[in-house]
Amino acid sequence: MFKHVIGNIAYGFADLKELLAKASPLRSGDQLAGLAADTYEENVAAKLALADVPLKRFLEEPVVPYEQDEISRLIIDEHDQQAFAAISSFTVGQFRNWLLSDLSDVQSLIQMRAGLTPEMLAAVSKLMRNQDLIYVASKCHVVTKFRNTIGLAGHFSARLQPNHPTDDIKGIAASILDGLMYGVGDAVIGINPATDHIQQNLRLWQLMDEFREKLSIPTQTCVLSHVTSTLKVIEKGGPVDLIFQSIAGTEQANQSFGINLSVLKEAYQAGLSLHRGTMGTNFMYFETGQGSALSAQAHHGVDQQTLEARAYAVARHFKPLLVNSVVGFIGPEYLFDGKQITRAGLEDHFCGKLMGLPMGVDVCYTNHAEADQDDMDNLLTLLATAGCTFVMGVPGADDIMLNYQSTSFHDIAYVRNLLNLKPAPEFGSWLQSMGIHDAQHQLRDGSFQKLLIRPL
Amino acid sequence: MSEQNQDNISQNPWGFLKEFTDARIALGRVGHGFPTQQLLAFSLAHAQARDAVHAALNVDALLSDLNLLDQEGLHLTSQAIDRDQYLKRPDLGRKLSLESLQILQNRTLEPVQVSLVIADGLSAKAIETNVFPVLKVLLPMLENGGISLAPITVATQARVALADEIGFALKATLSVIFIGERPGLSSPDSMGIYLTYRPHSQNTDERRNCISNVRPRGLHWDLAAHKLFYLITQSLALEISGVGLKDEFDASHLLSSSQKGSSVA
């Protein structure tokens, strides 16, 4: 039982998960689940109570019982007491103070990663303002490698997302060419396929691989199908670079995605056998998003942001090249408007980075959410200042297959130029060699004909 | 990558690739931004998609259209009282209002094979554009096949699962719902069709079959109607729906089953 008295009202919170939920900045998903604070005052009372909770408490009281959930077991079993020692005496409120102070720097944040649990980070994030989330995340650098180097300070990468409603190869190729000409694609060239058809997906892998090889593009490709389908493509000898899967923060929610930790371990082992990375061995790619557990009716009474952070514990186990929250995709019943989407995007990036993930964000919204391009401009710019690893690049911001709006190729050029951020170095050199970027990484009049090779 | 002109737009000379995709490629740029015309074209498409979400379904027009097809139509409502609540509370959109439940309970009904539900979902425009042309092809096929039909219902502020409660109340073996899908920027008028065998309120999504992207520039009306008729007859014959009912109808590649999923449910 946690308590906080304000005036003549004693606010009580039965357990840690109720305290976390009531302390969460307001969002529609927690309201839908019946977990949100009833009043503004109760919300702040919960934050005041949460500020006094020792970080150790999160190790003693998993928000989803240890016996019932393999992700709780993963979090507790992998917790590193030595890394935790430096902050083990802190309360959540003291932890926030320390994170914002000059005492926490790049090195100390790296050293404590293995001592931080998702719940500790979710808790501290609930006490933070947006500028806190931005500033502390900007102190973290997470570098990963496959065919290039992602996440270096002063760099900003992007996934080229060339989706097509019927997976038409010429349509996909046209979007890839457009994206490359805008300097996009260093994180990955990644297609969301329209179907889970193995042969068709194998063909997409093969065509992208041929294209990448012929142009010697220092990047990686991915068909974002279900991990079990990707395993079948690997069995058929398909040229699989990154192994993709959507993940969530409870065992039950992952079951609804048709996966569990052992399926992911099998995929990871299969990936290890491929040896396709030339710079490094990070080859997993995960997507997440607040609300997915509630959507699967698998939330265990835990707020959606805490569960989102728990998904990062799953991701961390597999040393991914890329992780991104698809923050605004899920719809207004989970994140109602631009304000809620913005807050969630900054929280997700903060929690992921502090856990040591190469965290990107799909800065996006659907047409039934109260949001528009102005909200996306704001979130994109904020995330870039926070040191976000990558975002999506979609032609004209309009994904004609998934029917939502993300960030455009133009947006990526805008934010790189505004904040003087460069693409991944190997990819940046390639862009210069193709005449797409000049020496200062500005877009220039490169010759697109160089890209017009088969299978285009 | 470009040729400057008097508008200071750097044009992208690969515009010929637009023939292969509806994606917004070769937009050109001003600095790093969209040229004004491209910016406003995007704004217009977003405005149309937003309007599609918030537009009310013209129920009266739809009911008289149904009369033209010699069908009786019943207007039902979910428990979501307005669009704002509908968007925030998908659970309410899956339940019939008390008044609507009474309308169904007050009728003495013989069991039937199929209940057809027409629902606004997230795009009334999708229904107004697509449902009548599909029904015109589908209804004669059902009649020729000797398949018995419940009165067609028109449900507003409705989610997919509302068809379960309606189908159950109408004593239908199979429930079919035509529903406006979440509007895309390039497709504010896309309709989805979901089938559920033995509808009841505990049905889950893996028990459903789906035909999506029914619209003039997507899956065509004739094809959608034939595909639906195929699934209806297969479902009734095999007494199942969902993952167990394999879609072996030709042109199956037009069906989408993306990882990111639909959000009308």
XYZ file of C-alpha atoms in Angstrom:
721
model
C 0.000 0.000 0.000
C 1.316 3.452 -0.989
C -0.149 6.673 0.380
C 0.001 10.367 -0.060
C -2.026 12.941 1.847
C -3.028 16.215 0.224
C -5.107 18.503 2.457
C -7.712 16.273 4.045
C -7.632 13.591 1.342
C -5.474 10.506 1.838
C -4.769 8.983 -1.551
C -4.036 5.263 -1.387
C -2.566 3.004 -4.054
C -2.873 -0.725 -3.486
C 0.323 -1.814 -5.176
C 3.172 -0.719 -7.407
C 1.289 -1.248 -10.653
C -1.642 0.865 -9.478
C 0.755 3.576 -8.331
C 2.536 3.573 -11.696
C -0.739 3.703 -13.615
C -2.176 6.577 -11.562
C 1.101 8.506 -11.825
C 1.150 8.246 -15.641
C 0.636 11.351 -17.713
C -2.921 11.078 -18.990
C -3.576 8.976 -22.089
C -6.667 7.395 -23.582
C -5.366 3.806 -23.409
C -5.034 3.889 -19.631
C -8.504 5.420 -19.429
C -9.882 2.686 -21.676
C -8.308 0.090 -19.383
C -9.808 1.833 -16.339
C -6.355 2.412 -14.857
C -5.904 6.185 -15.144
C -6.123 8.618 -12.215
C -9.645 9.944 -11.660
C -8.591 13.528 -11.018
C -5.636 15.766 -11.802
C -4.888 15.864 -8.065
C -4.848 12.065 -7.768
C -2.391 11.966 -10.673
C 0.004 14.281 -8.839
C -0.574 12.516 -5.507
C 0.535 9.317 -7.222
C 3.635 11.052 -8.602
C 4.460 12.366 -5.112
C 4.108 8.873 -3.646
C 6.075 7.348 -6.522
C 8.930 9.810 -5.995
C 9.501 8.275 -2.535
C 9.565 4.634 -3.665
C 13.061 3.088 -3.424
C 14.354 1.705 -6.738
C 14.967 -1.604 -4.930
C 11.226 -2.028 -4.547
C 10.915 -2.688 -8.302
C 13.081 -5.779 -7.909
C 10.940 -7.084 -5.052
C 7.538 -6.472 -6.618
C 7.320 -7.296 -10.345
C 4.271 -5.586 -11.877
C 3.390 -8.888 -13.554
C 4.041 -11.884 -11.250
C 7.364 -13.681 -11.770
C 5.653 -17.075 -11.834
C 3.138 -16.048 -14.518
C 5.264 -14.234 -17.046
C 8.530 -15.077 -18.784
C 9.325 -11.399 -19.355
C 9.176 -10.748 -15.596
C 11.547 -13.696 -15.173
C 13.860 -12.331 -17.882
C 13.940 -8.910 -16.191
C 14.621 -10.257 -12.696
C 16.993 -13.065 -13.693
C 19.162 -10.834 -15.900
C 19.314 -7.961 -13.421
C 22.931 -7.064 -12.638
C 23.347 -6.135 -8.951
C 26.850 -4.815 -9.505
C 25.747 -2.368 -12.173
C 22.829 -1.399 -9.926
C 25.021 -0.756 -6.875
C 25.742 2.891 -7.709
C 22.033 3.817 -7.626
C 20.658 1.121 -5.346
C 20.051 3.537 -2.468
C 18.024 5.996 -4.571
C 14.312 6.606 -4.537
C 12.638 7.268 -7.884
C 12.686 11.005 -7.163
C 16.391 10.936 -6.283
C 17.077 8.932 -9.426
C 15.496 11.686 -11.524
C 17.653 14.280 -9.805
C 20.773 12.217 -10.429
C 19.921 11.620 -14.111
C 19.551 15.357 -14.696
C 22.696 16.255 -12.765
C 26.187 16.519 -14.207
C 27.109 13.376 -12.268
C 25.413 11.204 -14.861
C 27.408 11.212 -18.058
C 27.791 8.991 -21.099
C 30.079 6.585 -19.287
C 28.132 6.235 -16.049
C 24.898 5.703 -17.991
C 26.525 2.886 -19.969
C 27.891 1.298 -16.785
C 24.504 1.113 -15.087
C 22.456 -0.168 -18.044
C 22.370 -3.758 -16.877
C 21.245 -2.611 -13.439
C 18.209 -0.745 -14.745
C 14.889 -2.501 -15.152
C 12.102 -1.312 -17.454
C 9.873 -0.587 -14.474
C 12.488 1.693 -12.840
C 12.797 3.668 -16.071
C 9.043 3.814 -16.636
C 8.670 5.073 -13.063
C 11.255 7.832 -13.349
C 9.916 8.874 -16.746
C 6.519 9.511 -15.147
C 8.140 12.170 -12.938
C 9.871 13.837 -15.872
C 8.823 16.643 -18.130
C 9.403 16.423 -21.864
C 12.638 18.434 -21.593
C 13.937 15.974 -18.989
C 13.202 13.048 -21.297
C 14.971 14.819 -24.142
C 17.990 15.971 -22.177
C 18.763 12.719 -20.367
C 18.261 10.613 -23.514
C 20.654 12.922 -25.358
C 23.416 11.826 -22.949
C 23.091 8.212 -24.154
C 24.900 6.861 -27.165
C 24.121 3.397 -28.421
C 26.131 2.197 -31.401
C 25.179 -0.877 -33.435
C 26.614 -2.358 -36.628
C 25.677 -4.651 -39.478
C 26.865 -3.273 -42.831
C 27.280 0.229 -41.469
C 27.578 2.035 -38.142
C 24.384 3.353 -36.597
C 23.947 5.618 -33.585
C 27.189 7.635 -33.529
C 26.949 11.099 -31.993
C 26.062 13.701 -34.605
C 24.416 11.167 -36.890
C 20.784 10.523 -37.715
C 19.601 7.509 -39.676
C 16.397 6.567 -41.424
C 14.619 3.457 -42.554
C 13.504 3.573 -46.157
C 9.947 2.188 -46.104
C 8.868 1.590 -49.715
C 5.574 -0.234 -49.069
C 3.112 -1.064 -51.830
C -0.462 -2.413 -51.394
C 0.148 -5.467 -53.600
C 3.930 -5.775 -53.134
C 4.376 -4.799 -56.767
C 8.112 -4.963 -57.299
C 8.302 -2.041 -59.702
C 6.231 0.093 -57.355
C 8.507 -0.810 -54.461
C 11.614 -0.143 -56.557
C 10.298 3.288 -57.566
C 9.917 4.249 -53.896
C 13.370 2.884 -53.036
C 14.941 5.000 -55.774
C 13.076 8.080 -54.581
C 14.267 7.513 -51.010
C 17.903 6.932 -51.938
C 17.906 10.140 -53.952
C 16.901 11.944 -50.744
C 19.697 10.282 -48.754
C 17.407 7.867 -46.898
C 17.981 4.184 -46.162
C 20.999 3.951 -43.854
C 19.082 2.280 -41.000
C 17.523 -0.308 -43.302
C 15.555 -0.611 -46.498
C 12.562 -2.371 -44.976
C 9.296 -3.446 -46.606
C 6.089 -4.243 -44.733
C 4.798 -6.968 -47.040
C 1.118 -6.980 -47.992
C 0.843 -10.719 -47.341
C 2.664 -13.365 -45.350
C 3.159 -15.478 -48.489
C 6.574 -17.164 -48.195
C 7.459 -17.383 -51.901
C 6.448 -13.796 -52.511
C 8.472 -12.578 -49.537
C 11.470 -14.645 -50.621
C 11.281 -12.847 -53.970
C 11.288 -9.455 -52.199
C 14.374 -10.435 -50.186
C 16.155 -11.600 -53.352
C 15.345 -8.522 -55.395
C 16.396 -6.115 -52.652
C 19.599 -8.042 -52.128
C 20.478 -7.988 -55.828
C 19.766 -4.289 -55.996
C 21.874 -3.539 -52.913
C 24.737 -5.695 -54.164
C 24.812 -4.179 -57.643
C 24.965 -0.660 -56.286
C 27.267 -1.648 -53.374
C 25.042 0.201 -50.918
C 26.442 -0.078 -47.390
C 23.112 -0.793 -45.737
C 20.850 -3.703 -44.833
C 17.491 -4.876 -46.112
C 14.507 -6.449 -44.412
C 11.059 -7.830 -45.213
C 9.073 -7.227 -42.042
C 7.073 -10.429 -41.962
C 6.348 -12.621 -38.956
C 9.528 -14.118 -37.490
C 8.347 -17.657 -38.230
C 7.937 -16.715 -41.904
C 11.430 -15.229 -41.952
C 12.761 -18.488 -40.511
C 11.191 -20.303 -43.452
C 12.844 -17.860 -45.856
C 16.189 -18.601 -44.152
C 15.535 -22.351 -44.554
C 15.007 -21.767 -48.260
C 18.388 -20.048 -48.425
C 16.924 -16.550 -48.810
C 19.280 -13.570 -48.360
C 18.003 -12.429 -44.961
C 19.837 -9.443 -43.477
C 17.689 -8.340 -40.518
C 15.223 -10.581 -38.686
C 12.140 -8.599 -37.763
C 9.430 -9.095 -35.166
C 6.796 -7.014 -33.346
C 7.105 -7.539 -29.600
C 5.163 -6.517 -26.496
C 5.757 -6.347 -22.745
C 3.875 -9.383 -21.451
C 4.155 -13.069 -22.273
C 0.428 -13.192 -23.010
C 0.579 -10.257 -25.446
C 3.497 -11.877 -27.246
C 1.444 -15.063 -27.490
C -1.194 -13.066 -29.339
C 1.595 -12.098 -31.777
C 2.367 -15.796 -32.157
C 5.767 -15.608 -30.450
C 7.561 -16.204 -27.162
C 11.162 -15.940 -26.003
C 12.092 -19.372 -27.294
C 10.804 -18.554 -30.789
C 12.925 -15.389 -30.719
C 15.931 -17.373 -29.479
C 15.492 -19.803 -32.355
C 15.395 -16.888 -34.791
C 18.466 -15.344 -33.180
C 20.388 -18.620 -33.531
C 19.361 -18.861 -37.180
C 20.555 -15.304 -37.736
C 23.915 -16.027 -36.122
C 24.556 -18.727 -38.704
C 24.155 -16.346 -41.655
C 27.263 -14.143 -41.198
C 25.966 -11.467 -43.568
C 27.023 -8.408 -41.567
C 30.331 -6.937 -42.659
C 30.783 -4.355 -39.884
C 29.121 -6.123 -36.972
C 26.693 -8.735 -35.748
C 23.584 -6.820 -34.689
C 20.865 -8.272 -36.918
C 17.590 -8.253 -35.010
C 14.982 -5.570 -35.715
C 12.058 -5.071 -33.295
C 8.988 -2.880 -33.382
C 6.895 -2.028 -30.342
C 4.125 0.366 -29.399
C 2.221 1.486 -26.328
C -1.213 -0.141 -26.101
C -0.385 -3.426 -27.797
C -0.857 -5.462 -24.588
C -4.208 -3.847 -23.825
C -5.250 -4.411 -27.429
C -4.517 -8.118 -26.917
C -6.340 -8.045 -23.546
C -3.068 -9.058 -21.942
C -2.160 -6.036 -19.808
C -2.475 -7.508 -16.281
C -3.743 -4.178 -14.957
C -0.449 -2.447 -15.787
C -0.351 0.929 -17.560
C 0.619 0.917 -21.222
C 3.849 2.891 -20.900
C 5.289 0.548 -18.254
C 4.415 -2.447 -20.435
C 6.034 -0.757 -23.415
C 9.279 -0.392 -21.448
C 9.088 -4.094 -20.560
C 9.099 -4.932 -24.271
C 12.548 -3.290 -24.364
C 13.826 -5.952 -21.947
C 12.878 -8.531 -24.571
C 14.606 -6.499 -27.290
C 17.751 -5.940 -25.206
C 18.262 -9.672 -24.808
C 18.838 -10.065 -28.557
C 21.340 -7.212 -29.189
C 19.271 -5.673 -31.998
C 20.544 -3.413 -34.772
C 17.318 -1.397 -34.623
C 14.327 -0.974 -32.313
C 11.494 1.433 -32.890
C 8.249 2.312 -31.248
C 5.485 2.782 -33.844
C 4.139 5.441 -31.591
C 1.027 6.826 -33.281
C -0.014 3.814 -35.321
C -2.270 2.117 -32.838
C -4.986 4.742 -32.859
C -6.786 7.261 -30.675
C -8.191 4.754 -28.185
C -4.607 4.368 -26.903
C -3.008 7.731 -27.730
C -5.734 10.209 -28.469
C -4.059 13.250 -29.947
C -0.819 14.933 -30.933
C -0.030 15.797 -27.309
C -0.339 12.182 -26.147
C 1.575 10.840 -29.156
C 4.382 13.356 -28.578
C 4.682 12.489 -24.911
C 4.665 8.743 -25.634
C 7.302 9.077 -28.347
C 9.654 10.910 -25.995
C 9.018 8.400 -23.177
C 9.653 5.419 -25.436
C 12.862 6.910 -26.807
C 14.084 7.764 -23.287
C 13.354 4.331 -21.794
C 14.819 2.484 -24.779
C 18.014 4.552 -24.844
C 18.624 4.248 -21.088
C 18.286 0.484 -21.447
C 20.967 0.551 -24.113
C 18.826 0.085 -27.199
C 19.426 1.679 -30.625
C 16.107 3.425 -30.258
C 14.216 4.875 -33.169
C 10.640 6.075 -33.427
C 8.085 5.776 -36.178
C 6.804 9.337 -35.790
C 3.315 8.731 -37.056
C -0.458 9.058 -36.781
C -3.604 7.638 -38.258
C -6.450 9.589 -39.767
C -8.779 8.840 -36.881
C -6.372 10.380 -34.351
C -6.467 14.064 -33.431
C -3.115 14.790 -35.005
C -1.584 16.174 -38.163
C 1.746 16.965 -39.834
C 2.405 19.845 -37.437
C 2.407 17.369 -34.533
C 4.798 15.134 -36.470
C 7.120 18.074 -37.223
C 7.216 18.837 -33.505
C 7.902 15.266 -32.411
C 10.487 14.668 -35.149
C 12.387 17.815 -34.197
C 12.231 17.023 -30.471
C 13.395 13.453 -31.005
C 16.281 14.535 -33.188
C 17.467 16.913 -30.449
C 17.151 14.009 -28.001
C 19.573 11.980 -30.113
C 17.009 9.586 -31.576
C 18.778 6.890 -33.592
C 16.451 6.721 -36.582
C 13.002 7.448 -37.940
C 11.044 6.202 -40.948
C 11.241 7.578 -44.461
C 8.019 7.138 -46.415
C 7.430 8.781 -49.825
C 5.578 12.015 -49.131
C 4.852 10.778 -45.560
C 1.908 8.742 -46.940
C 2.133 4.958 -46.528
C -0.222 3.685 -49.208
C -0.175 0.118 -47.875
C -0.580 0.590 -44.127
C -2.797 3.673 -44.497
C -1.127 5.989 -42.019
C 1.217 8.956 -42.119
C 4.819 8.793 -41.004
C 7.844 10.994 -41.721
C 8.818 11.727 -45.319
C 12.149 11.640 -47.141
C 11.943 15.439 -47.108
C 11.494 15.434 -43.322
C 14.737 13.532 -42.862
C 16.640 15.935 -45.103
C 15.072 18.806 -43.121
C 16.084 17.549 -39.701
C 19.614 16.554 -40.761
C 20.119 19.986 -42.226
C 18.547 21.852 -39.305
C 20.619 20.126 -36.629
C 23.712 19.348 -38.715
C 23.270 15.587 -38.408
C 24.851 13.135 -40.825
C 23.818 9.737 -42.128
C 25.682 6.611 -40.975
C 29.296 7.260 -42.102
C 29.607 4.361 -44.577
C 26.247 5.210 -46.152
C 27.150 8.895 -46.162
C 30.307 8.159 -48.160
C 28.250 6.126 -50.608
C 25.782 9.012 -51.014
C 28.742 11.281 -51.803
C 30.197 8.784 -54.279
C 26.833 8.661 -56.058
C 26.599 12.438 -56.158
C 23.477 12.443 -53.985
C 25.168 14.314 -51.124
C 27.898 16.914 -51.463
C 30.943 17.095 -49.179
C 28.825 18.761 -46.463
C 26.070 16.146 -46.791
C 23.685 18.516 -48.491
C 21.392 17.126 -51.187
C 22.785 17.958 -54.601
C 22.183 17.270 -58.255
C 23.314 13.683 -58.328
C 22.546 11.586 -61.342
C 19.599 9.324 -60.651
C 20.411 7.337 -63.798
C 23.157 5.602 -61.825
C 20.454 3.979 -59.737
C 18.491 2.758 -62.745
C 19.821 -0.744 -62.922
C 18.010 -4.051 -62.971
C 15.715 -5.103 -61.314
C 14.413 -1.564 -61.880
C 19.109 15.406 -58.667
C 17.117 18.279 -59.956
C 16.434 21.117 -62.320
C 15.677 24.547 -60.907
C 12.845 26.602 -62.354
C 11.347 29.994 -61.663
C 9.455 28.718 -58.615
C 12.782 27.674 -57.079
C 11.536 24.111 -57.088
C 14.142 21.404 -57.578
C 12.189 19.028 -59.779
C 12.894 15.310 -59.577
C 13.437 13.980 -63.099
C 12.236 10.469 -62.215
C 8.562 11.407 -62.377
C 8.072 8.706 -65.037
C 8.295 6.142 -62.216
C 4.929 7.351 -60.912
C 3.331 4.979 -63.396
C 4.367 2.093 -61.097
C 3.004 3.329 -57.778
C 0.483 5.634 -56.109
C 3.150 6.486 -53.529
C 4.059 10.181 -53.372
C 7.383 9.959 -55.183
C 9.243 12.538 -57.286
C 7.563 15.417 -55.472
C 10.474 17.759 -56.042
C 11.664 19.991 -53.229
C 12.141 23.582 -52.160
C 15.215 23.495 -49.969
C 14.223 20.400 -48.038
C 10.517 21.087 -47.987
C 7.562 20.063 -50.130
C 6.783 22.474 -52.982
C 3.645 24.481 -52.149
C 1.406 22.559 -54.552
C 2.538 19.209 -53.092
C 2.052 20.473 -49.538
C -1.499 21.545 -50.292
C -2.310 18.333 -52.175
C -1.305 16.445 -49.048
C -3.391 18.766 -46.851
C -6.409 18.166 -49.065
C -6.033 14.392 -48.891
C -5.713 14.557 -45.097
C -8.764 16.804 -44.857
C -10.774 14.309 -46.930
C -9.639 11.392 -44.783
C -10.514 13.323 -41.603
C -13.925 14.207 -43.024
C -14.474 10.550 -43.890
C -13.825 9.577 -40.256
C -16.210 12.186 -38.864
C -18.958 12.106 -41.502
C -22.235 10.531 -40.414
C -23.619 7.685 -42.486
C -26.732 8.733 -44.406
C -28.912 5.970 -42.994
C -32.168 7.074 -44.665
C -30.602 7.034 -48.112
C -29.123 3.625 -47.452
C -32.453 2.203 -46.268
C -34.211 3.424 -49.406
C -31.414 1.954 -51.518
C -32.075 -1.359 -49.806
C -35.776 -1.062 -50.656
C -34.782 -0.726 -54.297
C -33.120 -4.119 -53.931
C -36.326 -5.503 -52.350
C -34.657 -5.755 -48.980
C -36.017 -4.643 -45.654
C -33.427 -2.613 -43.732
C -33.250 -2.079 -39.973
C -31.317 0.770 -38.396
C -29.408 -0.230 -35.256
C -27.036 1.693 -33.036
C -24.141 0.694 -30.825
C -23.672 1.907 -27.257
C -21.244 4.631 -28.381
C -23.310 7.802 -28.298
C -21.216 9.934 -30.627
C -18.069 9.854 -32.753
C -15.831 11.122 -29.973
C -16.906 8.315 -27.658
C -16.757 5.843 -30.533
C -13.097 6.692 -31.147
C -12.125 6.507 -27.463
C -14.206 3.490 -26.457
C -14.017 0.686 -29.038
C -15.679 -1.619 -26.473
C -18.922 0.398 -26.708
C -18.887 0.172 -30.493
C -18.959 -3.616 -30.158
C -22.217 -3.667 -28.151
C -25.784 -2.970 -29.274
C -27.724 -0.181 -27.583
C -30.630 -1.377 -25.443
C -33.165 0.108 -27.882
C -31.594 -1.748 -30.787
C -31.433 -4.995 -28.883
C -35.142 -4.631 -28.125
C -35.950 -3.997 -31.793
C -34.368 -7.354 -32.615
C -35.856 -9.182 -29.637
C -39.376 -7.929 -30.381
C -39.374 -9.640 -33.738
C -40.242 -13.290 -33.939
C -37.599 -14.698 -36.159
C -37.010 -18.001 -37.856
C -33.370 -19.121 -37.965
C -31.614 -18.028 -41.157
C -28.315 -18.790 -42.799
C -26.838 -15.320 -43.245
C -27.116 -11.927 -41.558
C -25.758 -8.967 -43.525
C -24.730 -5.911 -41.487
C -23.778 -2.583 -43.041
C -21.724 -0.468 -40.642
C -20.181 2.985 -40.756
C -16.960 1.939 -39.013
C -14.301 4.569 -39.596
C -15.521 5.727 -42.999
C -19.126 6.395 -43.923
C -17.823 7.364 -47.342
C -16.543 3.815 -47.862
C -20.047 2.448 -47.318
C -21.713 5.083 -49.469
C -19.261 4.344 -52.298
C -19.020 0.570 -52.193
C -21.787 -1.293 -50.413
C -24.599 -0.892 -52.933
C -22.524 -2.037 -55.961
C -21.336 -5.106 -54.031
C -24.850 -6.007 -52.852
C -26.216 -5.676 -56.389
C -23.928 -8.505 -57.448
C -24.065 -10.514 -54.241
C -27.815 -10.652 -53.511
C -28.850 -12.411 -56.753
C -26.089 -14.985 -56.175
C -27.358 -15.659 -52.665
C -30.932 -15.922 -53.938
C -29.941 -18.319 -56.730
C -27.985 -20.334 -54.198
C -31.098 -20.644 -52.049
C -29.348 -19.060 -49.073
C -31.756 -17.574 -46.540
C -31.172 -14.017 -45.320
C -32.080 -12.071 -42.190
C -33.302 -8.495 -42.610
C -30.293 -6.382 -43.589
C -29.195 -4.168 -40.715
C -27.555 -0.762 -40.905
C -25.472 -0.170 -37.783
C -23.969 3.157 -36.777
C -21.018 3.913 -34.440
C -20.228 0.265 -35.075
C -17.095 -1.892 -34.769
C -16.600 -5.257 -36.471
C -17.626 -7.338 -33.452
C -21.068 -5.698 -33.329
C -21.984 -8.125 -36.113
C -21.658 -10.964 -33.588
C -24.415 -9.661 -31.345
C -26.613 -8.782 -34.326
C -26.103 -12.142 -36.028
C -26.845 -13.974 -32.790
C -30.043 -11.987 -32.157
C -31.161 -12.611 -35.736
C -30.543 -16.362 -35.313
C -28.124 -16.398 -38.234
C -25.620 -19.190 -38.843
C -23.170 -16.787 -40.466
C -22.709 -13.096 -39.859
C -21.256 -10.789 -42.523
C -20.397 -7.146 -41.906
C -19.534 -4.475 -44.475
C -17.624 -1.762 -42.653
C -15.733 1.434 -43.428
C -12.023 0.842 -42.888
C -9.645 3.315 -41.340
C -9.189 5.854 -44.132
C -5.780 6.166 -45.701
C -4.604 9.381 -47.241
C -4.972 7.871 -50.691
C -7.989 5.738 -49.819
C -10.637 7.552 -47.745
C -13.235 5.184 -49.235
C -11.948 1.684 -48.444
C -14.484 -0.912 -47.248
C -13.731 -4.133 -45.373
C -15.925 -7.260 -45.196
C -15.721 -9.676 -42.249
C -17.373 -13.101 -41.924
C -17.997 -14.986 -38.701
C -19.532 -18.441 -38.487
C -21.889 -18.989 -35.495
C -21.670 -15.400 -34.285
C -21.805 -14.776 -30.555
C -20.321 -12.146 -28.295
C -17.348 -14.305 -27.245
C -16.021 -14.570 -30.793
C -12.408 -13.495 -31.241
C -10.712 -12.099 -34.301
C -8.967 -15.294 -35.374
C -12.476 -16.738 -35.951
C -13.119 -14.215 -38.708
C -12.309 -14.031 -42.397
C -11.648 -10.668 -43.950
C -11.795 -9.131 -47.401
C -10.200 -5.706 -47.289
C -9.476 -2.729 -49.497
C -12.785 -2.882 -51.404
C -12.933 0.385 -53.360
C -12.799 1.651 -56.950
C -8.964 1.810 -56.962
C -8.533 -1.300 -54.822
C -10.407 -4.599 -54.873
C -13.190 -4.195 -57.406
C -16.865 -4.615 -56.500
C -17.531 -7.602 -58.753
C -14.466 -9.426 -57.546
C -15.280 -8.616 -53.909
C -18.838 -9.902 -54.309
C -17.709 -13.143 -55.941
C -15.033 -13.671 -53.365
C -17.525 -13.043 -50.576
C -20.046 -15.455 -52.108
C -17.299 -18.070 -52.300
C -16.410 -17.583 -48.618
C -20.091 -17.660 -47.569
C -20.760 -20.948 -49.345
C -17.500 -22.472 -48.083
C -18.142 -21.354 -44.525
C -21.700 -22.759 -44.536
C -20.531 -26.019 -46.115
C -17.522 -26.539 -43.842
C -19.225 -25.025 -40.755
C -16.220 -22.880 -39.855
C -14.738 -19.422 -40.350
C -11.407 -17.817 -39.557
C -7.936 -19.318 -39.826
C -9.394 -22.777 -40.523
C -11.254 -21.534 -43.591
C -8.576 -21.255 -46.252
C -9.105 -18.685 -48.895
C -8.431 -20.515 -52.138
C -10.374 -18.108 -54.266
C -8.347 -16.728 -57.164
C -6.763 -13.273 -56.789
C -6.055 -13.977 -53.142
C -2.981 -11.771 -53.432
C -5.284 -8.776 -53.190
C -6.013 -9.619 -49.572
C -3.758 -7.974 -47.081
C -2.672 -9.416 -43.771
C -0.034 -7.027 -42.604
C 1.765 -7.205 -39.291
C 0.522 -3.794 -38.308
C -3.066 -4.900 -38.677
C -6.381 -3.117 -38.935
C -7.864 -0.917 -36.265
C -11.584 -1.034 -36.986
C -11.904 -4.112 -34.772
